[in-house]
Amino acid sequence: MQEKITFRDYLGTKELYVKMAKIAIPISCQSLITVGINLMDTIMLSEMGDAQLSASSLAGQFINIFMICCMGMGMGASVMTSRFWGMKDKVSLKKAVTIMVRLLICFASAFTIATIITPGGIMRIYTGDPDIISHGITYLNWIIPTYFCMGIATTCTVVLRSVGQVKIPLYSSIAAFFINIFFNWVFIFGKLGAPRMEIAGAALGTLIARGFEMCFIGGHFFFVDKRIGYRLRDILMKCSDMFKEYLRISIPVLISDALLALGNNAVAMVMGRIGSAFVAANSVTMVVQQLSSVLTQGISNASGIITGHTMGEGDYKKAQRQGYTFLIIGFLIGCFAALVILILRNPIIGYYNVSAEAKDIAHELMNAILIIVIFQAMNSILTKGVLRAGGDTKFLMAGDILFLWIASVPLGALAGLVFHWPAFWIYVCLKIDQIIKCVWCFFRLKSGKWLKKIKQADSVQA
């Protein structure tokens, strides 16, 4: 029999809000800094025209596939590490990290080889415009080493957050922000005696910043951190007893996030074939979307970590109550994000040096985002936070497959490439899965079926 939930239970406790703030604020600040980096990149490249801005945006879509795969590996591991941290089981925690690192090495190698062999083939996935393809090849050739840099920084960040270590990634992002802006300015425009590299300079500036993040975060994680105490030699530790459980929990997360990456790339393919003005307009709106969602990302991560710790302590009823609280917070954050977009859309669009057509399309996209962002906030907190931390990864994977590939991608392709609807309706169709998944996940939360147990390492159980 399910426990009756009162109105007071929906509101949460002071202890929950304090704990959430300690985790969410540094993560949100880090996300804000990342948005700042993207904002400066796009503003600087917009000076080079629509073609170079579009090329970096489309090349970035392929890199984002890897980024989302890294997040999938990291978040999949964090479902386990946050739970094991609550259980005070460091042996199982280290084994989960070991499997994650091994998977990362395989993925980073595969993406690096693909980019070396066929940068032109990668760009032709997204557009047929020869000018954009040429600039995109230049960008990809310079960015090749970034996969290992990005992979180590991203996965280590997620694991550190899962045990409450949120300040180190924040410090790293602050430094990377200034490093990226400085080297972009130097190499894009040819300042301080450097050659004027334009889009290649943007790639080089990004690579330098990513290299710094890898050294800073990876160095702390593998050589300094004492909370987890993971060291390079632990990569060789035996973890076969944990492998099956890791796959059960983490592979659906990886598949879900990989499908999300492919879905985003399918969206980019649609946009790339509509025209460079549409791609440039989306590049402008992406920054505003990211800016409006920084709080959502912080709360989403915090909800997953807190839920994992609560379930690790064995209090499943408390985790259920906290889930409702996080959902309400998601709705409020979504409304706030819509207000931010409403206030900032005109000044930000006006600041970009893009064509008049791109600016008109950007205004239409902003109007659609105002609606979608409310559902996206609630959906993100449930799928990337509460339900995922509960171990309900197979259910979430099914939702991603159904709604992204049966609804969003085909409807978006029809709206953009067949019916040639206005940009507003194209974007709504492309993001319709956010609305459907919000309703889908609410009923899953209400059912309580998302609360699942995770097996520990055999040596610990013995």
Short mmCIF file of N, CA and C in Angstrom, two decimals, residues 19 23 77-94 96-97 158-165 221 225-230 242 304-314 454-456 460:
data_model
loop_
_atom_site.label_atom_id
_atom_site.label_comp_id
_atom_site.label_asym_id
_atom_site.label_seq_id
_atom_site.Cartn_x
_atom_site.Cartn_y
_atom_site.Cartn_z
N LYS A 19 20.66 21.12 1.41
CA LYS A 19 21.52 20.15 0.73
C LYS A 19 21.49 20.35 -0.77
N ILE A 23 24.69 21.66 -3.56
CA ILE A 23 25.09 20.92 -4.77
C ILE A 23 24.74 21.70 -6.03
N ALA A 77 27.51 5.73 -14.27
CA ALA A 77 28.36 5.38 -13.13
C ALA A 77 27.91 6.09 -11.87
N SER A 78 27.44 7.36 -12.02
CA SER A 78 27.06 8.13 -10.83
C SER A 78 25.81 7.58 -10.15
N VAL A 79 24.93 6.91 -10.93
CA VAL A 79 23.79 6.24 -10.30
C VAL A 79 24.29 5.26 -9.25
N MET A 80 25.38 4.57 -9.60
CA MET A 80 25.95 3.58 -8.70
C MET A 80 26.83 4.22 -7.63
N THR A 81 27.67 5.19 -8.04
CA THR A 81 28.61 5.77 -7.08
C THR A 81 27.90 6.56 -5.98
N SER A 82 26.82 7.28 -6.35
CA SER A 82 26.08 8.02 -5.32
C SER A 82 25.40 7.06 -4.36
N ARG A 83 24.91 5.94 -4.90
CA ARG A 83 24.26 4.93 -4.03
C ARG A 83 25.29 4.27 -3.13
N PHE A 84 26.44 3.89 -3.70
CA PHE A 84 27.49 3.26 -2.90
C PHE A 84 28.08 4.23 -1.88
N TRP A 85 28.09 5.52 -2.23
CA TRP A 85 28.56 6.52 -1.26
C TRP A 85 27.62 6.57 -0.06
N GLY A 86 26.32 6.48 -0.33
CA GLY A 86 25.34 6.44 0.76
C GLY A 86 25.47 5.18 1.59
N MET A 87 25.90 4.08 0.96
CA MET A 87 26.12 2.81 1.67
C MET A 87 27.48 2.76 2.36
N LYS A 88 28.35 3.76 2.05
CA LYS A 88 29.73 3.79 2.54
C LYS A 88 30.52 2.57 2.04
N ASP A 89 30.30 2.23 0.77
CA ASP A 89 30.94 1.06 0.15
C ASP A 89 31.93 1.56 -0.92
N LYS A 90 33.17 1.81 -0.51
CA LYS A 90 34.17 2.36 -1.43
C LYS A 90 34.68 1.34 -2.43
N VAL A 91 34.66 0.07 -2.06
CA VAL A 91 35.15 -0.97 -2.97
C VAL A 91 34.28 -1.03 -4.21
N SER A 92 32.96 -1.11 -4.02
CA SER A 92 32.04 -1.15 -5.15
C SER A 92 32.10 0.15 -5.95
N LEU A 93 32.27 1.27 -5.25
CA LEU A 93 32.34 2.58 -5.90
C LEU A 93 33.53 2.63 -6.86
N LYS A 94 34.70 2.17 -6.39
CA LYS A 94 35.89 2.20 -7.24
C LYS A 94 35.75 1.28 -8.45
N ALA A 96 32.98 0.57 -10.03
CA ALA A 96 32.10 1.25 -10.98
C ALA A 96 32.88 2.30 -11.78
N VAL A 97 33.76 3.04 -11.09
CA VAL A 97 34.59 4.05 -11.76
C VAL A 97 35.55 3.39 -12.76
N VAL A 158 31.51 14.25 -13.20
CA VAL A 158 30.24 13.63 -12.78
C VAL A 158 30.43 12.76 -11.55
N VAL A 159 31.51 11.99 -11.51
CA VAL A 159 31.76 11.12 -10.36
C VAL A 159 32.07 11.96 -9.11
N LEU A 160 32.87 13.00 -9.25
CA LEU A 160 33.17 13.87 -8.11
C LEU A 160 31.89 14.50 -7.56
N ARG A 161 31.00 14.93 -8.44
CA ARG A 161 29.73 15.50 -7.99
C ARG A 161 28.90 14.49 -7.21
N SER A 162 28.94 13.24 -7.63
CA SER A 162 28.09 12.21 -7.01
C SER A 162 28.44 11.97 -5.55
N VAL A 163 29.66 12.36 -5.15
CA VAL A 163 30.05 12.21 -3.74
C VAL A 163 30.17 13.57 -3.06
N GLY A 164 29.55 14.59 -3.68
CA GLY A 164 29.51 15.90 -3.05
C GLY A 164 30.67 16.82 -3.35
N GLN A 165 31.57 16.42 -4.27
CA GLN A 165 32.72 17.25 -4.64
C GLN A 165 32.33 18.13 -5.83
N PHE A 221 41.48 14.24 -9.61
CA PHE A 221 40.76 12.98 -9.40
C PHE A 221 41.72 11.80 -9.22
N ASP A 225 42.61 13.67 -4.90
CA ASP A 225 41.36 13.43 -4.17
C ASP A 225 41.49 12.29 -3.16
N LYS A 226 41.02 12.54 -1.93
CA LYS A 226 41.08 11.53 -0.88
C LYS A 226 39.71 11.00 -0.51
N ARG A 227 38.66 11.70 -0.94
CA ARG A 227 37.30 11.25 -0.59
C ARG A 227 36.99 9.91 -1.25
N ILE A 228 37.26 9.80 -2.55
CA ILE A 228 37.10 8.51 -3.24
C ILE A 228 38.39 7.72 -3.16
N GLY A 229 39.52 8.41 -3.31
CA GLY A 229 40.82 7.76 -3.23
C GLY A 229 41.15 6.92 -4.45
N TYR A 230 40.60 7.30 -5.63
CA TYR A 230 40.85 6.53 -6.85
C TYR A 230 42.19 6.95 -7.45
N MET A 242 31.29 -6.81 -10.71
CA MET A 242 30.46 -5.61 -10.78
C MET A 242 30.00 -5.32 -12.20
N GLY A 304 19.42 14.04 -8.53
CA GLY A 304 19.95 12.69 -8.72
C GLY A 304 20.89 12.28 -7.60
N ILE A 305 21.77 13.19 -7.21
CA ILE A 305 22.72 12.88 -6.14
C ILE A 305 22.02 12.66 -4.81
N ILE A 306 21.08 13.54 -4.48
CA ILE A 306 20.35 13.42 -3.21
C ILE A 306 19.49 12.16 -3.19
N THR A 307 18.83 11.88 -4.31
CA THR A 307 18.01 10.66 -4.38
C THR A 307 18.88 9.41 -4.21
N GLY A 308 20.05 9.40 -4.86
CA GLY A 308 20.97 8.27 -4.73
C GLY A 308 21.44 8.08 -3.31
N HIS A 309 21.80 9.19 -2.64
CA HIS A 309 22.25 9.09 -1.25
C HIS A 309 21.12 8.60 -0.33
N THR A 310 19.91 9.12 -0.55
CA THR A 310 18.76 8.73 0.27
C THR A 310 18.45 7.25 0.11
N MET A 311 18.47 6.76 -1.14
CA MET A 311 18.20 5.34 -1.37
C MET A 311 19.34 4.48 -0.87
N GLY A 312 20.57 4.99 -0.93
CA GLY A 312 21.71 4.25 -0.39
C GLY A 312 21.59 4.07 1.12
N GLU A 313 20.93 5.03 1.77
CA GLU A 313 20.68 4.91 3.21
C GLU A 313 19.50 4.00 3.51
N GLY A 314 18.78 3.57 2.46
CA GLY A 314 17.68 2.62 2.63
C GLY A 314 16.32 3.25 2.87
N ILE A 454 20.23 -1.81 -6.00
CA ILE A 454 21.46 -2.03 -6.76
C ILE A 454 22.35 -3.00 -6.00
N LYS A 455 22.90 -3.97 -6.75
CA LYS A 455 23.74 -5.00 -6.14
C LYS A 455 25.13 -4.47 -5.86
N GLN A 456 25.69 -4.85 -4.70
CA GLN A 456 27.06 -4.46 -4.34
C GLN A 456 28.06 -5.47 -4.87
N VAL A 460 32.20 -7.19 -0.93
CA VAL A 460 31.55 -6.42 0.11
C VAL A 460 30.41 -7.21 0.71
#
